[in-house]
mmCIF file of C-alpha atoms in Angstrom:
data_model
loop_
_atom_site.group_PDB
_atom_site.id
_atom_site.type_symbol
_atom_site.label_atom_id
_atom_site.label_comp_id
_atom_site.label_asym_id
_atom_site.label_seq_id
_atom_site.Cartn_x
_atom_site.Cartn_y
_atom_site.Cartn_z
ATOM 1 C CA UNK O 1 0.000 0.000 0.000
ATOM 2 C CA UNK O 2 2.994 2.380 0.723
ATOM 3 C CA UNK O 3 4.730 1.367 -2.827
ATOM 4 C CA UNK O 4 1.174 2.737 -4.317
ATOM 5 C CA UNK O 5 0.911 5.558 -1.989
ATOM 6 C CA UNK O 6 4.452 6.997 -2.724
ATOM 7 C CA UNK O 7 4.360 6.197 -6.533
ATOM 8 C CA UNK O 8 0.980 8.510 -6.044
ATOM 9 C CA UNK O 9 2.998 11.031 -4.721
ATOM 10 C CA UNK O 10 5.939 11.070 -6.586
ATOM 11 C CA UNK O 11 3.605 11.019 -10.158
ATOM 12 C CA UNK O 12 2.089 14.693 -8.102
ATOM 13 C CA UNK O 13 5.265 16.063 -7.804
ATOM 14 C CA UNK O 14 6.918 15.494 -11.344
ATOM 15 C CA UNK O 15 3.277 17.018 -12.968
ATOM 16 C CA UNK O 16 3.557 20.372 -10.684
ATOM 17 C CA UNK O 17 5.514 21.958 -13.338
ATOM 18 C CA UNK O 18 3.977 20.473 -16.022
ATOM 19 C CA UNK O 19 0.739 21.904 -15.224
ATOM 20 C CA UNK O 20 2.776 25.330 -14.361
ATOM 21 C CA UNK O 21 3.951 25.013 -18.086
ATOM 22 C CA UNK O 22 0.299 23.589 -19.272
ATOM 23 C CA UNK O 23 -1.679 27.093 -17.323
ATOM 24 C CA UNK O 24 0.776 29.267 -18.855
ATOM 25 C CA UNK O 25 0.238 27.709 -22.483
ATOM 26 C CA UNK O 26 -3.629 27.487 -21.993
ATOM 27 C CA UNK O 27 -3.922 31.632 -20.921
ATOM 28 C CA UNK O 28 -1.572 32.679 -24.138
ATOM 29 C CA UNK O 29 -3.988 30.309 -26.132
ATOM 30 C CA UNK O 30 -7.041 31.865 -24.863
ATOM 31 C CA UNK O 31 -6.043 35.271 -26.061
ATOM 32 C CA UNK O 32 -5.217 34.715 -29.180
ATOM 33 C CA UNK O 33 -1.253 33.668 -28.819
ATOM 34 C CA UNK O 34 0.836 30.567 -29.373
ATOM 35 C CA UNK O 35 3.292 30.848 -26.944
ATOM 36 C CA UNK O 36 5.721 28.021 -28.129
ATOM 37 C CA UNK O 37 8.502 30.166 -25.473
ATOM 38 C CA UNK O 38 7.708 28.007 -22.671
ATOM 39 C CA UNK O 39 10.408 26.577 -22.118
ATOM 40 C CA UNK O 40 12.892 29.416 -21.676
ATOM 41 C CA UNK O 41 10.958 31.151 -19.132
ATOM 42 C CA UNK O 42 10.924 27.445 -16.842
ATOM 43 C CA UNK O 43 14.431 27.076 -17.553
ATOM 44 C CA UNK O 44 15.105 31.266 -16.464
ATOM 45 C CA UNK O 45 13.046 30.742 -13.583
ATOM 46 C CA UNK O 46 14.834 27.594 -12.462
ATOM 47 C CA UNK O 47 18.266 29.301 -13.193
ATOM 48 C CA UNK O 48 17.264 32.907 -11.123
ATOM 49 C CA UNK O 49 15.136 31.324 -9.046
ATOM 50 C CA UNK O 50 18.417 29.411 -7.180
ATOM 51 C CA UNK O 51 20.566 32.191 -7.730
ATOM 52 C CA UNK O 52 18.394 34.419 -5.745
ATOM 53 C CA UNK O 53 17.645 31.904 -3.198
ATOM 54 C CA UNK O 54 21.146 31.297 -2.438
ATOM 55 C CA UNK O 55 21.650 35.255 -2.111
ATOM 56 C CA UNK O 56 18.239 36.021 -0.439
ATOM 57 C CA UNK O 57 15.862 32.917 0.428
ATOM 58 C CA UNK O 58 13.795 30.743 -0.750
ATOM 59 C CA UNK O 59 11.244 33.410 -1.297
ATOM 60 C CA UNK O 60 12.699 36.066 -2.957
ATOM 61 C CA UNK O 61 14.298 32.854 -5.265
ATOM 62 C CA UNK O 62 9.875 32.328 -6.373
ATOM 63 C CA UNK O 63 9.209 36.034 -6.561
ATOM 64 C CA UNK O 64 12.535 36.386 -8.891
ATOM 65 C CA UNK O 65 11.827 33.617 -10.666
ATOM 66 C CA UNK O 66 7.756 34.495 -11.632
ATOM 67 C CA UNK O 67 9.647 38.249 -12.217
ATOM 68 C CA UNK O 68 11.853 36.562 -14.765
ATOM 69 C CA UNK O 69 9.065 34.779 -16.520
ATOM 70 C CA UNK O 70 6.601 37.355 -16.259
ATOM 71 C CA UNK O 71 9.864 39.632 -17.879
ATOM 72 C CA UNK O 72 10.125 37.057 -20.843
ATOM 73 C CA UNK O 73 6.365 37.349 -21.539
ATOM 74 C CA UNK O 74 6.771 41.445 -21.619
ATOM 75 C CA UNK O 75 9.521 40.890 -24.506
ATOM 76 C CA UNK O 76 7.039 38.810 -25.965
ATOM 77 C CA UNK O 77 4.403 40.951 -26.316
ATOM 78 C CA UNK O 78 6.604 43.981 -27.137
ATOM 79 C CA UNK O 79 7.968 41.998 -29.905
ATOM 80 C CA UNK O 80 4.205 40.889 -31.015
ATOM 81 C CA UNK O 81 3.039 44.245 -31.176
ATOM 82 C CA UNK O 82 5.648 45.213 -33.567
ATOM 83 C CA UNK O 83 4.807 42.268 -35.963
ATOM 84 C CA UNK O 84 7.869 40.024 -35.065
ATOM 85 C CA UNK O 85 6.840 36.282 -35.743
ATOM 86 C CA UNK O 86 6.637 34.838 -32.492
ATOM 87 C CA UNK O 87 7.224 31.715 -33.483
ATOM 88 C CA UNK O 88 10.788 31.945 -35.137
ATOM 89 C CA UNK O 89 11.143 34.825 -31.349
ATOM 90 C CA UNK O 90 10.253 31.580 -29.252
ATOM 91 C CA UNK O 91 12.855 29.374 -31.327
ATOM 92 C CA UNK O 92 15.250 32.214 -30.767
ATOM 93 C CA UNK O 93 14.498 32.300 -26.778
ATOM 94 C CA UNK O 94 14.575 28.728 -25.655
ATOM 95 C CA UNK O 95 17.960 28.466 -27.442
ATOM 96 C CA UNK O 96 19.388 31.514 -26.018
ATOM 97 C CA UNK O 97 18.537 30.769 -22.606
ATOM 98 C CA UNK O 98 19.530 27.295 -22.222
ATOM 99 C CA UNK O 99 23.428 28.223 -24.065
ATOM 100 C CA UNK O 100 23.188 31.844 -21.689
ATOM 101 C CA UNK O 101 22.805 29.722 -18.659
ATOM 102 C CA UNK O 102 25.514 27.188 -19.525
ATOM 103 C CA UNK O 103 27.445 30.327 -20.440
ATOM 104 C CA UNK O 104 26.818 31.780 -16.717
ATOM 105 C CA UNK O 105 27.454 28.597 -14.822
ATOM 106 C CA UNK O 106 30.901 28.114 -16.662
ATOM 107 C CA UNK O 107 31.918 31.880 -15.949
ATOM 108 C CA UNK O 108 31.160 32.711 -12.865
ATOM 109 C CA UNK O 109 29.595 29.375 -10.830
ATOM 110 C CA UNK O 110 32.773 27.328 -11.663
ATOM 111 C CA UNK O 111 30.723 24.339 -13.550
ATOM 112 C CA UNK O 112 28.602 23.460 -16.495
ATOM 113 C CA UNK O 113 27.003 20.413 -14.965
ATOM 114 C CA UNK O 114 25.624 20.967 -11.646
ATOM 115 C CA UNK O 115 25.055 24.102 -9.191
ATOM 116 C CA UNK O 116 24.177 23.183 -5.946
ATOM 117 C CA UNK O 117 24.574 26.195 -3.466
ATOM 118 C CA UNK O 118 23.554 25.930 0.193
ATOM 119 C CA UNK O 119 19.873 26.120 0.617
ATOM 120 C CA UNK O 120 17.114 24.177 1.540
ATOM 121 C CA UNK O 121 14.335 23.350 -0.114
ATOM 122 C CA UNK O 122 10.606 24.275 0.752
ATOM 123 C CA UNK O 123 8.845 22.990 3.587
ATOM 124 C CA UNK O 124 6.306 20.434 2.924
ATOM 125 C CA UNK O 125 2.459 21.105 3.816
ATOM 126 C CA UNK O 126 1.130 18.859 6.262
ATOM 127 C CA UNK O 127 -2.321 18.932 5.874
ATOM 128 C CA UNK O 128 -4.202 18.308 9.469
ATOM 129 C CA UNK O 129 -5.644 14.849 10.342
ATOM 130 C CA UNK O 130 -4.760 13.416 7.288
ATOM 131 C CA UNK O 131 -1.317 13.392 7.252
ATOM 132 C CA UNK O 132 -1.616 10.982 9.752
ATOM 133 C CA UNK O 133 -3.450 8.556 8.490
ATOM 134 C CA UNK O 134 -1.578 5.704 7.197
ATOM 135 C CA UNK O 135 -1.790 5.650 3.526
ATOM 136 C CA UNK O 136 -2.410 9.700 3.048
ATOM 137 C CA UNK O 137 0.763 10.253 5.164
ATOM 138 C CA UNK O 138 3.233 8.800 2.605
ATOM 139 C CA UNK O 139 0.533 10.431 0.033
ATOM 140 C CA UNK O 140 1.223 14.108 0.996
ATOM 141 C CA UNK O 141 4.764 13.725 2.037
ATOM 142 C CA UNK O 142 7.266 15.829 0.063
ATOM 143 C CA UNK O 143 4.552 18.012 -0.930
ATOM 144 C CA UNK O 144 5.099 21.805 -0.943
ATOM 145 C CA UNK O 145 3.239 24.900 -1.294
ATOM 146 C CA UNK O 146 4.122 25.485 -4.943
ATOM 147 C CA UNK O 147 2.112 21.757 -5.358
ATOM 148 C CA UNK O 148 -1.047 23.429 -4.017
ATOM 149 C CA UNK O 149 -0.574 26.854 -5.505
ATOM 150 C CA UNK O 150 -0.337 24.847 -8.665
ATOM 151 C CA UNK O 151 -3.647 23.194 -8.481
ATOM 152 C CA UNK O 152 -5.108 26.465 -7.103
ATOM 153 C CA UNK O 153 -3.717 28.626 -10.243
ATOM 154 C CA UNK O 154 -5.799 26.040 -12.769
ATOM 155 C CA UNK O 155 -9.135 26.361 -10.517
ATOM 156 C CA UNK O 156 -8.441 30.438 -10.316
ATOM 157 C CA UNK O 157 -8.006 30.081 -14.053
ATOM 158 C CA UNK O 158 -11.072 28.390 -14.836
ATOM 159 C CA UNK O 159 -13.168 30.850 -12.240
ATOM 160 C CA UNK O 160 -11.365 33.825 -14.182
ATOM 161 C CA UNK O 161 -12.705 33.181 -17.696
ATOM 162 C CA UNK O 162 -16.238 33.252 -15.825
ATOM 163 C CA UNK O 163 -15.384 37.034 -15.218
ATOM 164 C CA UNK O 164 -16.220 39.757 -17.614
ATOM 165 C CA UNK O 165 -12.586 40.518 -17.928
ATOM 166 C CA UNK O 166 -12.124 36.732 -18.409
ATOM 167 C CA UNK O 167 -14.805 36.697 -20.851
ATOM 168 C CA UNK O 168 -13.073 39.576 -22.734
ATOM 169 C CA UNK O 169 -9.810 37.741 -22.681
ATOM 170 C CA UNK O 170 -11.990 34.773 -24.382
ATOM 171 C CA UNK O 171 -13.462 37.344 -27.085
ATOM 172 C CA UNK O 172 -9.763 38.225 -27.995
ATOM 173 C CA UNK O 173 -9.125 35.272 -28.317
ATOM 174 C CA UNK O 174 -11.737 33.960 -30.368
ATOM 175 C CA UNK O 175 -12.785 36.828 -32.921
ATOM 176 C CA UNK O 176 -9.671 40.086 -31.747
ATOM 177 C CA UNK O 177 -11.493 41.907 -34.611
ATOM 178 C CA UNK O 178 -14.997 42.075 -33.387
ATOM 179 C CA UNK O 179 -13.642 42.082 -29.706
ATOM 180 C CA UNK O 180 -11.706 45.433 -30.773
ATOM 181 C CA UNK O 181 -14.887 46.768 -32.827
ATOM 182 C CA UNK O 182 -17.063 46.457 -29.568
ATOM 183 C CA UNK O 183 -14.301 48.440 -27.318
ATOM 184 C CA UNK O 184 -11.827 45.765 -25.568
ATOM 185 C CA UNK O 185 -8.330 46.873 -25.763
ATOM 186 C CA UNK O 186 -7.203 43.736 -27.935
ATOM 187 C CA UNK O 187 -2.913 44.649 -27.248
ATOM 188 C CA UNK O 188 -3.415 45.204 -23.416
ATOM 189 C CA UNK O 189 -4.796 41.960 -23.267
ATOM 190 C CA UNK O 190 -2.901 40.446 -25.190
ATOM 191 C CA UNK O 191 0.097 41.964 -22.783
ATOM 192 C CA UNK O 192 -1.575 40.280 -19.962
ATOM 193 C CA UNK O 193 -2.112 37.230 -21.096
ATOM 194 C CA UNK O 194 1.672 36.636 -22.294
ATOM 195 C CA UNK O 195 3.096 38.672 -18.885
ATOM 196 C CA UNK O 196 0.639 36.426 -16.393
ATOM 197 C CA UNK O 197 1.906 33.361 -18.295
ATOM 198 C CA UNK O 198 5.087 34.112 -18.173
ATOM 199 C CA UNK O 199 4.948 34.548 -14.455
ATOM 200 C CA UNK O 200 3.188 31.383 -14.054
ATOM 201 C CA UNK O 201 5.921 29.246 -16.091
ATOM 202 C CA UNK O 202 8.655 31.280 -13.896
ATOM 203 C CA UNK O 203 7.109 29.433 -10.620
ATOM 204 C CA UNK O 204 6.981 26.236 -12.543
ATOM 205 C CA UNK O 205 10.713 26.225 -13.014
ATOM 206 C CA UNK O 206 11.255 27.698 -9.160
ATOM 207 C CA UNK O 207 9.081 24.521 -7.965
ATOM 208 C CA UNK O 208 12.226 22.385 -10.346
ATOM 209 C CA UNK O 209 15.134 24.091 -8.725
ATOM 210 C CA UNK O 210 14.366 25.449 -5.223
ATOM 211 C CA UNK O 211 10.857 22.936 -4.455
ATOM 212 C CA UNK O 212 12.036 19.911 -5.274
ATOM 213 C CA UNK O 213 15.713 19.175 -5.283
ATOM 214 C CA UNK O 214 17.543 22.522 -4.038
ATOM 215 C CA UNK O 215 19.753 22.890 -6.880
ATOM 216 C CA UNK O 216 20.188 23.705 -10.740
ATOM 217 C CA UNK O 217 21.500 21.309 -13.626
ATOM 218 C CA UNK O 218 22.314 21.539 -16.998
ATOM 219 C CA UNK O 219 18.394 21.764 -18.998
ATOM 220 C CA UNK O 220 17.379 21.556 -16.324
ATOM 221 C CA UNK O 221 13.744 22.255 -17.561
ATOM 222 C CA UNK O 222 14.175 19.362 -19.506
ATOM 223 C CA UNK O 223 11.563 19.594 -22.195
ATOM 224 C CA UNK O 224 9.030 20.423 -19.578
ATOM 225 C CA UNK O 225 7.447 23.291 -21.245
ATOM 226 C CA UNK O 226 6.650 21.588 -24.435
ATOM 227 C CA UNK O 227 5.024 18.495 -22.624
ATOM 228 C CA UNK O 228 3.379 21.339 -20.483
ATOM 229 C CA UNK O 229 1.940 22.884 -24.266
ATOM 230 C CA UNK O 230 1.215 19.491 -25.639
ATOM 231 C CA UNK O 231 -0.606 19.045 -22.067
ATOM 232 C CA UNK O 232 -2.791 22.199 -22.475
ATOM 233 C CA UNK O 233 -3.481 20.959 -26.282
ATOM 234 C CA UNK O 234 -4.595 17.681 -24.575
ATOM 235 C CA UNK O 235 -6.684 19.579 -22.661
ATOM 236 C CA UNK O 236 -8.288 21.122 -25.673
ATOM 237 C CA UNK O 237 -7.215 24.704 -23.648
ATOM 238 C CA UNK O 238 -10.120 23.990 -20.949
ATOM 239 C CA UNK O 239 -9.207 24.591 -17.127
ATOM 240 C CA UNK O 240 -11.387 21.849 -16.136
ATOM 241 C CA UNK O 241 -9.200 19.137 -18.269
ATOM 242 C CA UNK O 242 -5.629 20.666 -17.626
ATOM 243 C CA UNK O 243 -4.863 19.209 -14.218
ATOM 244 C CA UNK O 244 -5.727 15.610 -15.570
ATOM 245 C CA UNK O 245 -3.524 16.226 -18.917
ATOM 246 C CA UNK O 246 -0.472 17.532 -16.812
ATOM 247 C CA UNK O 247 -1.017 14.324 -14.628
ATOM 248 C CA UNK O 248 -1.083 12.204 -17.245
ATOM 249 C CA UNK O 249 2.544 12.908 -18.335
ATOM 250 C CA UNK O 250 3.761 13.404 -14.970
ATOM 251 C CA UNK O 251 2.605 9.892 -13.770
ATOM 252 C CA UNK O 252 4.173 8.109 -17.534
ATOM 253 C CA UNK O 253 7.344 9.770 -15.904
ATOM 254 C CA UNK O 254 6.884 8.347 -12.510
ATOM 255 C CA UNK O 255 6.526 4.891 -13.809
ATOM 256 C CA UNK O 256 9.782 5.694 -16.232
ATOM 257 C CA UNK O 257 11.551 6.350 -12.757
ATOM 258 C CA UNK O 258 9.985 3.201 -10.932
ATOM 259 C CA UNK O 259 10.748 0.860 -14.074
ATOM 260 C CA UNK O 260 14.205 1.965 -13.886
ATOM 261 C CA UNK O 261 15.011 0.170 -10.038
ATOM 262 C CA UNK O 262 13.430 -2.896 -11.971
ATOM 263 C CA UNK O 263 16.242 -3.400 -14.160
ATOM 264 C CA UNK O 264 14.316 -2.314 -17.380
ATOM 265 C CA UNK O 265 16.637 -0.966 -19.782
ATOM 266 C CA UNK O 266 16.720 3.024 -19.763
ATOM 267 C CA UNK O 267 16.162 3.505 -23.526
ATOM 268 C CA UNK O 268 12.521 2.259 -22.743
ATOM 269 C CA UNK O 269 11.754 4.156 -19.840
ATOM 270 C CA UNK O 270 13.068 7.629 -21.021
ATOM 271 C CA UNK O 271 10.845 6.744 -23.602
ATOM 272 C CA UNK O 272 7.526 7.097 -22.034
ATOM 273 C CA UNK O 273 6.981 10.498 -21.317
ATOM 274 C CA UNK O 274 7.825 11.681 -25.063
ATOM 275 C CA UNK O 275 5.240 8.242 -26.034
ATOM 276 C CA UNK O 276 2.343 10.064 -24.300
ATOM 277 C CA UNK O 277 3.095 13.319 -25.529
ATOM 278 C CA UNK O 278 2.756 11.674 -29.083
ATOM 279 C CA UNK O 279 -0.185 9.354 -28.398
ATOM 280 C CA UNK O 280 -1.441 12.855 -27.046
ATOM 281 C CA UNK O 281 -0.620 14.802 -29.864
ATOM 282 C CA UNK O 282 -2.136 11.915 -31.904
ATOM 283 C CA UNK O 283 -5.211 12.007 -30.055
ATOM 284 C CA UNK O 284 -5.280 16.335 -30.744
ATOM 285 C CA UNK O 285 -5.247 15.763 -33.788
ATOM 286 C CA UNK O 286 -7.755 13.279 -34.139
ATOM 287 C CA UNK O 287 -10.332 15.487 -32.391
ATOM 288 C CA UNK O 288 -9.736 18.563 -34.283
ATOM 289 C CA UNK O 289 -10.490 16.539 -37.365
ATOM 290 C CA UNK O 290 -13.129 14.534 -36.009
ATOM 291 C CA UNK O 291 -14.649 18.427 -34.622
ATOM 292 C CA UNK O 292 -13.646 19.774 -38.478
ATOM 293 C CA UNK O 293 -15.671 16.979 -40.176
ATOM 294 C CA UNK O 294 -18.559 17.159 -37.732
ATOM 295 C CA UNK O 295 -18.518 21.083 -38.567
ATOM 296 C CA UNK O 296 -18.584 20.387 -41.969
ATOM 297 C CA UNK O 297 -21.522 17.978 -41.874
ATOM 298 C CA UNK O 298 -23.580 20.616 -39.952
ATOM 299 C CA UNK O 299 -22.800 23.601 -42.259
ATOM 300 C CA UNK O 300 -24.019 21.633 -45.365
ATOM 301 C CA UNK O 301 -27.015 20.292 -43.575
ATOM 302 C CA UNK O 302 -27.885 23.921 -42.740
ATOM 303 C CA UNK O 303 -27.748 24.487 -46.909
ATOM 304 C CA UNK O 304 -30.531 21.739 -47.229
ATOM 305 C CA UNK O 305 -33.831 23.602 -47.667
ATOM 306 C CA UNK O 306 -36.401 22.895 -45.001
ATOM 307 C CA UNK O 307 -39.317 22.323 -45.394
ATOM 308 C CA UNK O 308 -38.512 20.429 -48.951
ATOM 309 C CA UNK O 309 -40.002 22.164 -52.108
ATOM 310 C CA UNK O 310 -42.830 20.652 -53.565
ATOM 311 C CA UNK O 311 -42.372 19.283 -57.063
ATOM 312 C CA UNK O 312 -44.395 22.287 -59.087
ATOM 313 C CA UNK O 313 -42.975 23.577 -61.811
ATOM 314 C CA UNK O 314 -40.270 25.996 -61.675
ATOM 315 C CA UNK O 315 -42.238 28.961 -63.828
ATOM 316 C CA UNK O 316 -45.466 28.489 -61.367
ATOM 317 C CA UNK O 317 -46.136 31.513 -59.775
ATOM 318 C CA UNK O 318 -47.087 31.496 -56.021
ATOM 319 C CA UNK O 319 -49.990 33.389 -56.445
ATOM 320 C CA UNK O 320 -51.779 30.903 -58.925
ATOM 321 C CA UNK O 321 -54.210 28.797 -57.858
ATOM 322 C CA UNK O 322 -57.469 27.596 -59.264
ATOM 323 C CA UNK O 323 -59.004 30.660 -58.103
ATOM 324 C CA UNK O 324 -56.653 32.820 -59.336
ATOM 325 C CA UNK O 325 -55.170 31.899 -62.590
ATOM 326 C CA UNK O 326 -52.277 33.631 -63.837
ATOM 327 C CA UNK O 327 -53.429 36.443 -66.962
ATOM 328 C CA UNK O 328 -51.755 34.770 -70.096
ATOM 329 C CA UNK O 329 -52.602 38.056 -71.679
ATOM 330 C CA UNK O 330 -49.955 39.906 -69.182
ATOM 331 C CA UNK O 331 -47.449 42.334 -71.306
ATOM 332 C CA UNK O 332 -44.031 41.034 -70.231
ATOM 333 C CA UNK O 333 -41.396 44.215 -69.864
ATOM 334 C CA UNK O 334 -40.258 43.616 -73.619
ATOM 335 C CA UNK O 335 -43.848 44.455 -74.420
ATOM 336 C CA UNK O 336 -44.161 47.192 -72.718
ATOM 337 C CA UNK O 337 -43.677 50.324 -75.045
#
């Protein structure tokens, strides 16, 4: 019961910054924006988040690192309102901050591999009564506040877009012209969006460095921003379905971890998290073609007439009947003089 218990837990804590990475994605989505620059600003926030924890605390290391994200997403939107494809930008930025932190560690931390300065990592959260129950007590061990802020940011999320600034944030999203044409500042949303995100991502790569292990490695983000996208795509962009899509991939990577102390070779069990985010990415894809057909369907059944024509004869005029039989001896307009 423990084994199940702690392989419970351990599945929680590798999908906290997943679903970090998979809120962030879902907000830029919602308002119009593929962020695809996820993964730098989890990587910045894991790399500033430790430096400033070593310097300052733990603390200041979150705040810093949600600043650095949140300072990412500014550039972003900057560079969007100039016309800059954000796309080839968000290429651009996950290289540049995985080879600038590399760059930083070798200058001026003395290593490329692994920093590991002296701090400690985040309390856990012992929840009262049940963390002393039996099987919720190896359940909720090792679990910090960045865990529950986590789930609390996708239920805050889904509460927002119930708002009328949420609901504007949706209009952007969904039609930016009419949204602008009826008064919503389309940019300064769109500056939100990608500056909350950004924020959000930050704390996903603080809870890597500085709420899990107390240290920083090499990539240390680790791809976790794209399975965090592909985990908000799973979740068709929907708060209600994120939490279960970011589990999804952090429990195929608790497994990996569990099938590796049973002597399965490691080629397999790296391979599972990057297997569900294609059977996911499959399974995207099958939806929005399944959804495109099923639109399709229903705008040429809305073509159909309804109710059916009669069969009468296409030159019988609506106003003949028995009654009322058309004049034969009408003047048609090339009669008229």
């Amino acid at each position: 019961m423990n084994l199940v218990a702690d392989f419970l837990n351990s599945g929680i804590r590798l999908s906290t910054p997943i679903l970090f990475a998979a809120i962030a994605s879902l907000i830029s989505a919602r308002a119009g924006i593929l962020n695809l620059a996820i993964e730098s600003k989890v990587l910045a926030g894991a790399f500033v988040g430790v430096l400033t924890a070593a310097a300052f605390g733990l603390w200041a290391g979150i705040a810093a690192a949600a600043l650095t994200g949140a300072l990412i997403g500014l550039l972003m939107a900057f560079a969007h309102r100039i016309g800059v494809d954000l796309v080839v930008l968000a290429i651009g930025l996950n290289i540049l901050v995985l080879q600038l932190t590399v760059y930083l560690m070798r200058s001026y931390l003395g290593g490329v591999g692994t920093y590991a300065p002296e701090i400690d990592r985040l309390p856990e959260i012992a929840l009262p009564l049940l963390s002393d129950l039996p099987f919720l007590d190896h359940l909720t061990a090792r679990l910090n506040v960045l865990v529950y802020l986590a789930l609390g940011t996708a239920l805050a999320v889904g509460i927002y877009f119930r708002t009328r600034s949420g609901r504007h944030l949706l209009a952007v999203g969904e039609a930016p012209v009419a949204a602008a044409a009826s008064g919503i500042p389309v940019a300064r949303v769109q500056l939100a969006a990608l500056v909350v995100a950004g924020a959000i991502a930050g704390v996903g790569g603080a809870f890597l460095s500085i709420g899990d292990v107390g240290l920083f490695t090499r990539n240390m983000s680790a791809d976790r921003g794209w399975i965090g996208i592909t985990a908000a795509l799973l979740a068709l962009n929907r708060p209600a379905l994120v939490v279960p899509a970011a589990a999804v991939f952090g429990f195929a990577s608790a497994a990996a971890i569990r099938l590796q102390s049973l002597d399965v070779p490691a080629n397999l069990t790296q391979f599972l998290p990057q297997g569900a985010a294609f059977v996911a990415l499959v399974l995207v894809g099958v939806h929005g073609r399944l959804r495109g057909n099923v639109a399709r369907l229903w705008r040429d059944s809305t073509r159909i007439p309804f109710p059916f024509p009669s069969r009468s004869s296409p030159d019988k005029s609506p106003d003949a009947s028995p009654d009322n039989p058309p004049d034969s001896h009408a003047k048609t307009p090339q009669e008229t003089p």
